[in-house]
PDB file of N, CA, C and O in Angstrom:
ATOM      1  N   UNK G   1      12.755 -32.824 -44.603  1.00 69.00           N
ATOM      2  CA  UNK G   1      13.295 -31.553 -43.822  1.00 69.00           C
ATOM      3  C   UNK G   1      14.630 -31.956 -43.364  1.00 69.00           C
ATOM      4  O   UNK G   1      14.784 -33.056 -42.961  1.00 69.00           O
ATOM      5  N   UNK G   2      15.597 -31.040 -43.353  1.00 81.00           N
ATOM      6  CA  UNK G   2      17.123 -31.552 -43.511  1.00 81.00           C
ATOM      7  C   UNK G   2      17.383 -31.298 -41.693  1.00 81.00           C
ATOM      8  O   UNK G   2      16.493 -30.485 -41.043  1.00 81.00           O
ATOM      9  N   UNK G   3      18.610 -31.578 -41.369  1.00 82.00           N
ATOM     10  CA  UNK G   3      18.559 -31.370 -39.999  1.00 82.00           C
ATOM     11  C   UNK G   3      18.605 -30.030 -39.231  1.00 82.00           C
ATOM     12  O   UNK G   3      18.279 -29.462 -38.264  1.00 82.00           O
ATOM     13  N   UNK G   4      19.207 -29.028 -40.078  1.00 84.00           N
ATOM     14  CA  UNK G   4      18.999 -27.877 -39.829  1.00 84.00           C
ATOM     15  C   UNK G   4      17.953 -26.833 -39.710  1.00 84.00           C
ATOM     16  O   UNK G   4      17.665 -26.079 -38.784  1.00 84.00           O
ATOM     17  N   UNK G   5      17.172 -27.207 -40.099  1.00 84.00           N
ATOM     18  CA  UNK G   5      15.583 -26.711 -40.330  1.00 84.00           C
ATOM     19  C   UNK G   5      15.241 -27.324 -39.148  1.00 84.00           C
ATOM     20  O   UNK G   5      14.611 -26.264 -38.725  1.00 84.00           O
ATOM     21  N   UNK G   6      14.961 -28.500 -38.803  1.00 86.00           N
ATOM     22  CA  UNK G   6      14.534 -29.294 -37.587  1.00 86.00           C
ATOM     23  C   UNK G   6      15.134 -28.249 -36.447  1.00 86.00           C
ATOM     24  O   UNK G   6      13.960 -27.782 -35.472  1.00 86.00           O
ATOM     25  N   UNK G   7      16.333 -28.313 -36.347  1.00 85.00           N
ATOM     26  CA  UNK G   7      16.877 -27.500 -35.519  1.00 85.00           C
ATOM     27  C   UNK G   7      16.697 -26.024 -35.459  1.00 85.00           C
ATOM     28  O   UNK G   7      16.341 -25.859 -34.040  1.00 85.00           O
ATOM     29  N   UNK G   8      16.512 -25.753 -36.467  1.00 86.00           N
ATOM     30  CA  UNK G   8      16.160 -23.862 -35.918  1.00 86.00           C
ATOM     31  C   UNK G   8      14.613 -23.978 -35.689  1.00 86.00           C
ATOM     32  O   UNK G   8      14.030 -22.995 -35.028  1.00 86.00           O
ATOM     33  N   UNK G   9      13.792 -25.120 -36.248  1.00 87.00           N
ATOM     34  CA  UNK G   9      12.488 -24.762 -35.533  1.00 87.00           C
ATOM     35  C   UNK G   9      12.234 -25.208 -34.086  1.00 87.00           C
ATOM     36  O   UNK G   9      11.162 -24.530 -33.104  1.00 87.00           O
ATOM     37  N   UNK G  10      13.087 -26.098 -33.736  1.00 87.00           N
ATOM     38  CA  UNK G  10      13.035 -26.567 -32.137  1.00 87.00           C
ATOM     39  C   UNK G  10      13.440 -25.146 -31.426  1.00 87.00           C
ATOM     40  O   UNK G  10      13.231 -25.143 -30.486  1.00 87.00           O
ATOM     41  N   UNK G  11      14.694 -24.361 -32.110  1.00 90.00           N
ATOM     42  CA  UNK G  11      15.185 -23.489 -31.282  1.00 90.00           C
ATOM     43  C   UNK G  11      13.888 -22.574 -31.319  1.00 90.00           C
ATOM     44  O   UNK G  11      14.187 -21.642 -30.163  1.00 90.00           O
ATOM     45  N   UNK G  12      13.482 -21.874 -32.490  1.00 90.00           N
ATOM     46  CA  UNK G  12      12.267 -20.787 -32.260  1.00 90.00           C
ATOM     47  C   UNK G  12      11.696 -21.160 -31.305  1.00 90.00           C
ATOM     48  O   UNK G  12      10.739 -20.560 -30.481  1.00 90.00           O
ATOM     49  N   UNK G  13      10.919 -22.551 -31.138  1.00 90.00           N
ATOM     50  CA  UNK G  13       9.656 -22.618 -30.694  1.00 90.00           C
ATOM     51  C   UNK G  13      10.155 -22.821 -29.066  1.00 90.00           C
ATOM     52  O   UNK G  13       9.352 -22.622 -28.246  1.00 90.00           O
ATOM     53  N   UNK G  14      11.379 -23.345 -28.733  1.00 90.00           N
ATOM     54  CA  UNK G  14      11.659 -23.053 -27.389  1.00 90.00           C
ATOM     55  C   UNK G  14      11.704 -21.624 -26.625  1.00 90.00           C
ATOM     56  O   UNK G  14      11.933 -21.508 -25.577  1.00 90.00           O
ATOM     57  N   UNK G  15      12.116 -20.999 -27.492  1.00 90.00           N
ATOM     58  CA  UNK G  15      12.493 -19.680 -27.242  1.00 90.00           C
ATOM     59  C   UNK G  15      10.845 -18.817 -27.179  1.00 90.00           C
ATOM     60  O   UNK G  15      10.949 -18.481 -26.293  1.00 90.00           O
ATOM     61  N   UNK G  16       9.901 -19.016 -28.109  1.00 90.00           N
ATOM     62  CA  UNK G  16       8.816 -18.683 -27.687  1.00 90.00           C
ATOM     63  C   UNK G  16       8.248 -19.322 -26.680  1.00 90.00           C
ATOM     64  O   UNK G  16       7.301 -18.311 -25.635  1.00 90.00           O
ATOM     65  N   UNK G  17       8.578 -20.774 -26.570  1.00 90.00           N
ATOM     66  CA  UNK G  17       7.734 -21.172 -24.943  1.00 90.00           C
ATOM     67  C   UNK G  17       8.166 -20.961 -23.825  1.00 90.00           C
ATOM     68  O   UNK G  17       7.635 -20.431 -22.963  1.00 90.00           O
ATOM     69  N   UNK G  18       9.792 -20.474 -23.647  1.00 90.00           N
ATOM     70  CA  UNK G  18      10.681 -19.773 -22.408  1.00 90.00           C
ATOM     71  C   UNK G  18       9.958 -18.317 -22.339  1.00 90.00           C
ATOM     72  O   UNK G  18       9.788 -17.806 -21.532  1.00 90.00           O
ATOM     73  N   UNK G  19       9.543 -17.524 -23.398  1.00 89.00           N
ATOM     74  CA  UNK G  19       8.844 -16.084 -23.163  1.00 89.00           C
ATOM     75  C   UNK G  19       7.493 -16.519 -22.579  1.00 89.00           C
ATOM     76  O   UNK G  19       7.299 -15.667 -22.111  1.00 89.00           O
ATOM     77  N   UNK G  20       7.132 -16.730 -23.477  1.00 88.00           N
ATOM     78  CA  UNK G  20       5.358 -16.898 -22.691  1.00 88.00           C
ATOM     79  C   UNK G  20       5.374 -17.602 -21.496  1.00 88.00           C
ATOM     80  O   UNK G  20       4.613 -17.171 -20.671  1.00 88.00           O
ATOM     81  N   UNK G  21       6.244 -18.730 -21.156  1.00 86.00           N
ATOM     82  CA  UNK G  21       6.327 -18.805 -19.720  1.00 86.00           C
ATOM     83  C   UNK G  21       6.785 -17.819 -18.792  1.00 86.00           C
ATOM     84  O   UNK G  21       5.823 -17.707 -17.686  1.00 86.00           O
ATOM     85  N   UNK G  22       7.599 -17.100 -19.531  1.00 85.00           N
ATOM     86  CA  UNK G  22       7.934 -16.033 -18.167  1.00 85.00           C
ATOM     87  C   UNK G  22       7.064 -15.081 -18.081  1.00 85.00           C
ATOM     88  O   UNK G  22       6.514 -14.220 -17.431  1.00 85.00           O
ATOM     89  N   UNK G  23       6.435 -14.684 -18.952  1.00 85.00           N
ATOM     90  CA  UNK G  23       5.159 -13.598 -19.245  1.00 85.00           C
ATOM     91  C   UNK G  23       3.639 -14.140 -18.354  1.00 85.00           C
ATOM     92  O   UNK G  23       3.296 -12.916 -17.627  1.00 85.00           O
ATOM     93  N   UNK G  24       3.621 -15.253 -18.392  1.00 81.00           N
ATOM     94  CA  UNK G  24       3.027 -16.014 -17.407  1.00 81.00           C
ATOM     95  C   UNK G  24       3.060 -15.847 -15.610  1.00 81.00           C
ATOM     96  O   UNK G  24       2.161 -15.567 -15.269  1.00 81.00           O
ATOM     97  N   UNK G  25       4.383 -16.300 -15.928  1.00 79.00           N
ATOM     98  CA  UNK G  25       4.726 -16.194 -14.371  1.00 79.00           C
ATOM     99  C   UNK G  25       4.439 -14.861 -13.924  1.00 79.00           C
ATOM    100  O   UNK G  25       4.648 -14.385 -12.540  1.00 79.00           O
ATOM    101  N   UNK G  26       5.322 -13.770 -14.769  1.00 77.00           N
ATOM    102  CA  UNK G  26       5.387 -12.486 -14.272  1.00 77.00           C
ATOM    103  C   UNK G  26       3.984 -11.975 -14.177  1.00 77.00           C
ATOM    104  O   UNK G  26       3.761 -10.937 -13.206  1.00 77.00           O
ATOM    105  N   UNK G  27       2.670 -12.468 -14.938  1.00 76.00           N
ATOM    106  CA  UNK G  27       1.637 -11.856 -14.751  1.00 76.00           C
ATOM    107  C   UNK G  27       1.175 -12.051 -13.148  1.00 76.00           C
ATOM    108  O   UNK G  27       0.816 -11.090 -12.327  1.00 76.00           O
ATOM    109  N   UNK G  28       1.459 -13.030 -12.962  1.00 72.00           N
ATOM    110  CA  UNK G  28       0.911 -13.803 -11.657  1.00 72.00           C
ATOM    111  C   UNK G  28       1.834 -13.254 -10.443  1.00 72.00           C
ATOM    112  O   UNK G  28       0.950 -12.377  -9.287  1.00 72.00           O
ATOM    113  N   UNK G  29       2.920 -12.957 -10.800  1.00 71.00           N
ATOM    114  CA  UNK G  29       3.515 -11.902  -9.650  1.00 71.00           C
ATOM    115  C   UNK G  29       3.310 -10.720  -9.481  1.00 71.00           C
ATOM    116  O   UNK G  29       2.917 -10.260  -8.271  1.00 71.00           O
ATOM    117  N   UNK G  30       2.880  -9.702 -10.505  1.00 75.00           N
ATOM    118  CA  UNK G  30       2.430  -8.732 -10.677  1.00 75.00           C
ATOM    119  C   UNK G  30       0.982  -8.602  -9.937  1.00 75.00           C
ATOM    120  O   UNK G  30       1.078  -7.580  -9.436  1.00 75.00           O
ATOM    121  N   UNK G  31      -0.072  -9.613 -10.074  1.00 77.00           N
ATOM    122  CA  UNK G  31      -1.278  -9.363  -9.648  1.00 77.00           C
ATOM    123  C   UNK G  31      -1.330  -9.842  -8.179  1.00 77.00           C
ATOM    124  O   UNK G  31      -1.740  -8.825  -7.292  1.00 77.00           O
ATOM    125  N   UNK G  32      -0.208 -10.557  -7.760  1.00 81.00           N
ATOM    126  CA  UNK G  32       0.136 -10.802  -6.323  1.00 81.00           C
ATOM    127  C   UNK G  32       0.606  -9.639  -5.862  1.00 81.00           C
ATOM    128  O   UNK G  32      -0.062  -9.285  -4.643  1.00 81.00           O
ATOM    129  N   UNK G  33       1.554  -8.993  -6.411  1.00 82.00           N
ATOM    130  CA  UNK G  33       1.760  -7.682  -5.896  1.00 82.00           C
ATOM    131  C   UNK G  33       0.661  -6.641  -5.747  1.00 82.00           C
ATOM    132  O   UNK G  33       0.782  -5.786  -4.875  1.00 82.00           O
ATOM    133  N   UNK G  34      -0.019  -6.147  -6.475  1.00 84.00           N
ATOM    134  CA  UNK G  34      -1.065  -5.892  -6.752  1.00 84.00           C
ATOM    135  C   UNK G  34      -1.880  -6.028  -5.359  1.00 84.00           C
ATOM    136  O   UNK G  34      -2.311  -4.824  -4.976  1.00 84.00           O
ATOM    137  N   UNK G  35      -2.336  -6.574  -5.329  1.00 87.00           N
ATOM    138  CA  UNK G  35      -3.349  -6.979  -4.180  1.00 87.00           C
ATOM    139  C   UNK G  35      -2.645  -6.878  -3.038  1.00 87.00           C
ATOM    140  O   UNK G  35      -3.418  -6.277  -2.122  1.00 87.00           O
ATOM    141  N   UNK G  36      -1.152  -7.014  -2.610  1.00 88.00           N
ATOM    142  CA  UNK G  36      -0.678  -6.583  -1.510  1.00 88.00           C
ATOM    143  C   UNK G  36      -0.303  -5.303  -1.039  1.00 88.00           C
ATOM    144  O   UNK G  36      -0.815  -4.787  -0.285  1.00 88.00           O
ATOM    145  N   UNK G  37      -0.199  -4.531  -2.368  1.00 91.00           N
ATOM    146  CA  UNK G  37      -0.264  -2.911  -2.499  1.00 91.00           C
ATOM    147  C   UNK G  37      -1.979  -2.386  -1.748  1.00 91.00           C
ATOM    148  O   UNK G  37      -1.798  -1.814  -1.257  1.00 91.00           O
ATOM    149  N   UNK G  38      -2.686  -3.019  -2.578  1.00 92.00           N
ATOM    150  CA  UNK G  38      -3.718  -2.444  -2.354  1.00 92.00           C
ATOM    151  C   UNK G  38      -4.442  -2.997  -0.535  1.00 92.00           C
ATOM    152  O   UNK G  38      -4.724  -2.322  -0.221  1.00 92.00           O
ATOM    153  N   UNK G  39      -3.785  -3.782  -0.202  1.00 92.00           N
ATOM    154  CA  UNK G  39      -3.685  -4.087   1.507  1.00 92.00           C
ATOM    155  C   UNK G  39      -3.164  -3.193   1.886  1.00 92.00           C
ATOM    156  O   UNK G  39      -3.613  -2.596   3.051  1.00 92.00           O
ATOM    157  N   UNK G  40      -2.053  -2.739   1.581  1.00 94.00           N
ATOM    158  CA  UNK G  40      -1.011  -1.743   2.175  1.00 94.00           C
ATOM    159  C   UNK G  40      -1.707  -0.109   2.357  1.00 94.00           C
ATOM    160  O   UNK G  40      -1.739   0.462   3.147  1.00 94.00           O
ATOM    161  N   UNK G  41      -2.683  -0.151   0.793  1.00 94.00           N
ATOM    162  CA  UNK G  41      -3.414   1.173   1.179  1.00 94.00           C
ATOM    163  C   UNK G  41      -4.410   1.083   2.100  1.00 94.00           C
ATOM    164  O   UNK G  41      -4.643   2.172   2.690  1.00 94.00           O
ATOM    165  N   UNK G  42      -4.990   0.262   2.050  1.00 95.00           N
ATOM    166  CA  UNK G  42      -6.198   0.092   2.973  1.00 95.00           C
ATOM    167  C   UNK G  42      -5.686   0.410   4.939  1.00 95.00           C
ATOM    168  O   UNK G  42      -6.193   0.873   5.665  1.00 95.00           O
ATOM    169  N   UNK G  43      -4.740  -0.277   5.042  1.00 95.00           N
ATOM    170  CA  UNK G  43      -4.031   0.038   6.368  1.00 95.00           C
ATOM    171  C   UNK G  43      -3.544   1.197   6.652  1.00 95.00           C
ATOM    172  O   UNK G  43      -3.857   1.729   7.634  1.00 95.00           O
ATOM    173  N   UNK G  44      -3.039   1.935   5.513  1.00 95.00           N
ATOM    174  CA  UNK G  44      -2.415   3.327   5.630  1.00 95.00           C
ATOM    175  C   UNK G  44      -3.719   4.720   5.683  1.00 95.00           C
ATOM    176  O   UNK G  44      -3.577   5.310   6.759  1.00 95.00           O
ATOM    177  N   UNK G  45      -4.631   4.038   5.133  1.00 95.00           N
ATOM    178  CA  UNK G  45      -5.719   4.898   4.485  1.00 95.00           C
ATOM    179  C   UNK G  45      -6.543   4.617   6.248  1.00 95.00           C
ATOM    180  O   UNK G  45      -6.699   5.921   7.118  1.00 95.00           O
ATOM    181  N   UNK G  46      -6.379   3.567   6.918  1.00 95.00           N
ATOM    182  CA  UNK G  46      -7.305   3.745   8.389  1.00 95.00           C
ATOM    183  C   UNK G  46      -6.021   4.000   9.064  1.00 95.00           C
ATOM    184  O   UNK G  46      -6.525   4.790  10.313  1.00 95.00           O
ATOM    185  N   UNK G  47      -4.940   3.828   9.296  1.00 95.00           N
ATOM    186  CA  UNK G  47      -4.130   4.732  10.314  1.00 95.00           C
ATOM    187  C   UNK G  47      -4.169   6.074   9.793  1.00 95.00           C
ATOM    188  O   UNK G  47      -4.193   6.781  11.076  1.00 95.00           O
ATOM    189  N   UNK G  48      -4.211   6.573   8.793  1.00 95.00           N
ATOM    190  CA  UNK G  48      -4.312   7.737   8.905  1.00 95.00           C
ATOM    191  C   UNK G  48      -5.878   8.184   9.176  1.00 95.00           C
ATOM    192  O   UNK G  48      -5.776   9.608   9.739  1.00 95.00           O
ATOM    193  N   UNK G  49      -6.952   7.790   9.398  1.00 95.00           N
ATOM    194  CA  UNK G  49      -8.286   7.976  10.072  1.00 95.00           C
ATOM    195  C   UNK G  49      -7.898   8.112  11.225  1.00 95.00           C
ATOM    196  O   UNK G  49      -8.554   9.223  12.287  1.00 95.00           O
ATOM    197  N   UNK G  50      -6.952   7.042  11.928  1.00 96.00           N
ATOM    198  CA  UNK G  50      -6.809   7.104  13.625  1.00 96.00           C
ATOM    199  C   UNK G  50      -6.104   8.359  14.267  1.00 96.00           C
ATOM    200  O   UNK G  50      -6.178   8.842  14.995  1.00 96.00           O
ATOM    201  N   UNK G  51      -5.108   8.681  12.580  1.00 95.00           N
ATOM    202  CA  UNK G  51      -4.342   9.768  13.436  1.00 95.00           C
ATOM    203  C   UNK G  51      -5.010  11.059  13.502  1.00 95.00           C
ATOM    204  O   UNK G  51      -4.947  12.310  14.389  1.00 95.00           O
ATOM    205  N   UNK G  52      -6.211  11.172  12.440  1.00 95.00           N
ATOM    206  CA  UNK G  52      -6.970  12.010  12.538  1.00 95.00           C
ATOM    207  C   UNK G  52      -7.824  12.412  13.475  1.00 95.00           C
ATOM    208  O   UNK G  52      -8.232  13.238  14.271  1.00 95.00           O
ATOM    209  N   UNK G  53      -8.345  11.522  13.907  1.00 95.00           N
ATOM    210  CA  UNK G  53      -9.095  11.285  15.065  1.00 95.00           C
ATOM    211  C   UNK G  53      -8.491  11.471  16.230  1.00 95.00           C
ATOM    212  O   UNK G  53      -8.763  12.492  17.711  1.00 95.00           O
ATOM    213  N   UNK G  54      -7.374  10.936  16.275  1.00 96.00           N
ATOM    214  CA  UNK G  54      -6.285  11.478  17.881  1.00 96.00           C
ATOM    215  C   UNK G  54      -6.237  13.035  17.806  1.00 96.00           C
ATOM    216  O   UNK G  54      -6.002  13.612  18.747  1.00 96.00           O
ATOM    217  N   UNK G  55      -5.418  13.798  16.918  1.00 96.00           N
ATOM    218  CA  UNK G  55      -5.613  14.949  16.714  1.00 96.00           C
ATOM    219  C   UNK G  55      -6.705  15.713  16.960  1.00 96.00           C
ATOM    220  O   UNK G  55      -6.587  16.727  17.738  1.00 96.00           O
ATOM    221  N   UNK G  56      -7.721  15.636  16.405  1.00 95.00           N
ATOM    222  CA  UNK G  56      -9.444  16.026  17.279  1.00 95.00           C
ATOM    223  C   UNK G  56      -9.465  16.263  18.306  1.00 95.00           C
ATOM    224  O   UNK G  56      -9.599  16.910  19.307  1.00 95.00           O
ATOM    225  N   UNK G  57      -9.133  14.915  19.301  1.00 96.00           N
ATOM    226  CA  UNK G  57      -9.425  14.540  20.793  1.00 96.00           C
ATOM    227  C   UNK G  57      -8.163  15.552  21.460  1.00 96.00           C
ATOM    228  O   UNK G  57      -8.479  15.851  22.644  1.00 96.00           O
ATOM    229  N   UNK G  58      -6.382  15.572  20.852  1.00 96.00           N
ATOM    230  CA  UNK G  58      -6.062  16.266  21.202  1.00 96.00           C
ATOM    231  C   UNK G  58      -6.037  17.977  21.472  1.00 96.00           C
ATOM    232  O   UNK G  58      -5.896  18.462  22.435  1.00 96.00           O
ATOM    233  N   UNK G  59      -7.055  18.297  20.359  1.00 96.00           N
ATOM    234  CA  UNK G  59      -7.325  19.635  20.338  1.00 96.00           C
ATOM    235  C   UNK G  59      -8.476  19.898  21.156  1.00 96.00           C
ATOM    236  O   UNK G  59      -8.319  21.238  21.764  1.00 96.00           O
ATOM    237  N   UNK G  60      -9.125  18.634  21.504  1.00 96.00           N
ATOM    238  CA  UNK G  60     -10.065  19.065  22.635  1.00 96.00           C
ATOM    239  C   UNK G  60      -9.882  19.455  24.087  1.00 96.00           C
ATOM    240  O   UNK G  60     -10.450  20.036  24.849  1.00 96.00           O
ATOM    241  N   UNK G  61      -8.472  18.251  24.070  1.00 96.00           N
ATOM    242  CA  UNK G  61      -8.024  18.521  25.552  1.00 96.00           C
ATOM    243  C   UNK G  61      -7.513  19.826  25.421  1.00 96.00           C
ATOM    244  O   UNK G  61      -7.564  20.088  26.941  1.00 96.00           O
ATOM    245  N   UNK G  62      -6.864  20.375  24.424  1.00 95.00           N
ATOM    246  CA  UNK G  62      -6.291  21.506  24.708  1.00 95.00           C
ATOM    247  C   UNK G  62      -7.251  22.486  25.061  1.00 95.00           C
ATOM    248  O   UNK G  62      -6.878  23.417  25.759  1.00 95.00           O
ATOM    249  N   UNK G  63      -8.330  22.718  24.109  1.00 95.00           N
ATOM    250  CA  UNK G  63      -9.374  23.430  24.651  1.00 95.00           C
ATOM    251  C   UNK G  63      -9.809  23.411  26.367  1.00 95.00           C
ATOM    252  O   UNK G  63      -9.949  24.643  26.707  1.00 95.00           O
ATOM    253  N   UNK G  64     -10.239  22.259  26.507  1.00 95.00           N
ATOM    254  CA  UNK G  64     -10.713  21.946  28.097  1.00 95.00           C
ATOM    255  C   UNK G  64      -9.439  22.482  29.185  1.00 95.00           C
ATOM    256  O   UNK G  64      -9.582  23.131  29.973  1.00 95.00           O
ATOM    257  N   UNK G  65      -7.983  22.415  28.878  1.00 94.00           N
ATOM    258  CA  UNK G  65      -7.263  22.417  29.327  1.00 94.00           C
ATOM    259  C   UNK G  65      -6.805  23.922  29.685  1.00 94.00           C
ATOM    260  O   UNK G  65      -6.591  24.532  30.537  1.00 94.00           O
ATOM    261  N   UNK G  66      -6.988  24.905  28.655  1.00 93.00           N
ATOM    262  CA  UNK G  66      -7.225  26.310  28.723  1.00 93.00           C
ATOM    263  C   UNK G  66      -8.403  26.982  29.167  1.00 93.00           C
ATOM    264  O   UNK G  66      -7.923  27.606  29.941  1.00 93.00           O
ATOM    265  N   UNK G  67      -9.423  26.429  29.476  1.00 93.00           N
ATOM    266  CA  UNK G  67     -10.795  26.637  30.116  1.00 93.00           C
ATOM    267  C   UNK G  67      -9.962  26.419  31.593  1.00 93.00           C
ATOM    268  O   UNK G  67     -10.282  27.734  32.495  1.00 93.00           O
ATOM    269  N   UNK G  68      -9.511  25.509  31.721  1.00 94.00           N
ATOM    270  CA  UNK G  68      -8.828  25.426  33.608  1.00 94.00           C
ATOM    271  C   UNK G  68      -7.923  26.240  33.388  1.00 94.00           C
ATOM    272  O   UNK G  68      -7.840  26.747  34.642  1.00 94.00           O
ATOM    273  N   UNK G  69      -6.949  26.661  33.079  1.00 92.00           N
ATOM    274  CA  UNK G  69      -6.433  27.556  33.131  1.00 92.00           C
ATOM    275  C   UNK G  69      -6.774  29.228  33.427  1.00 92.00           C
ATOM    276  O   UNK G  69      -6.347  29.727  34.558  1.00 92.00           O
ATOM    277  N   UNK G  70      -7.461  29.145  32.642  1.00 92.00           N
ATOM    278  CA  UNK G  70      -8.494  30.642  32.615  1.00 92.00           C
ATOM    279  C   UNK G  70      -8.864  30.787  34.230  1.00 92.00           C
ATOM    280  O   UNK G  70      -9.096  31.916  34.740  1.00 92.00           O
ATOM    281  N   UNK G  71     -10.040  29.469  34.490  1.00 91.00           N
ATOM    282  CA  UNK G  71     -10.195  29.436  35.608  1.00 91.00           C
ATOM    283  C   UNK G  71      -9.642  29.815  36.987  1.00 91.00           C
ATOM    284  O   UNK G  71      -9.461  30.160  37.911  1.00 91.00           O
ATOM    285  N   UNK G  72      -8.331  28.999  37.118  1.00 91.00           N
ATOM    286  CA  UNK G  72      -7.437  29.206  37.834  1.00 91.00           C
ATOM    287  C   UNK G  72      -6.482  30.283  37.809  1.00 91.00           C
ATOM    288  O   UNK G  72      -5.102  30.580  38.856  1.00 91.00           O
ATOM    289  N   UNK G  73      -6.662  31.259  36.909  1.00 89.00           N
ATOM    290  CA  UNK G  73      -5.935  32.465  36.685  1.00 89.00           C
ATOM    291  C   UNK G  73      -4.626  32.463  35.969  1.00 89.00           C
ATOM    292  O   UNK G  73      -3.652  32.978  36.567  1.00 89.00           O
ATOM    293  N   UNK G  74      -4.425  31.268  35.419  1.00 88.00           N
ATOM    294  CA  UNK G  74      -2.970  30.857  34.998  1.00 88.00           C
ATOM    295  C   UNK G  74      -2.834  31.414  33.522  1.00 88.00           C
ATOM    296  O   UNK G  74      -3.958  31.161  32.612  1.00 88.00           O
ATOM    297  N   UNK G  75      -1.892  32.213  33.203  1.00 73.00           N
ATOM    298  CA  UNK G  75      -1.726  32.779  31.819  1.00 73.00           C
ATOM    299  C   UNK G  75      -1.387  31.141  30.591  1.00 73.00           C
ATOM    300  O   UNK G  75      -0.883  30.651  30.934  1.00 73.00           O
ATOM    301  N   UNK G  76      -2.744  31.240  29.943  1.00 58.00           N
ATOM    302  CA  UNK G  76      -2.562  29.950  28.724  1.00 58.00           C
ATOM    303  C   UNK G  76      -0.968  30.240  27.829  1.00 58.00           C
ATOM    304  O   UNK G  76      -1.038  31.692  27.622  1.00 58.00           O
TER     305      UNK G  76
END
């Protein structure tokens, strides 16, 4: 084989190796990012549930305060 053919083969092989390496590394990065996003989603869901519970508690307190105001003769 001539030197130019060998150089062409080495160049093509190194380009393919670089592309495959980049794809593998990016795949691992995306997998890690996906796991982190799932964790964030779980925390947001938990926070949303706590806000919903807090809203219910505030509404219950508002009803009780309205009853007290009515008993005291204060216009709600």
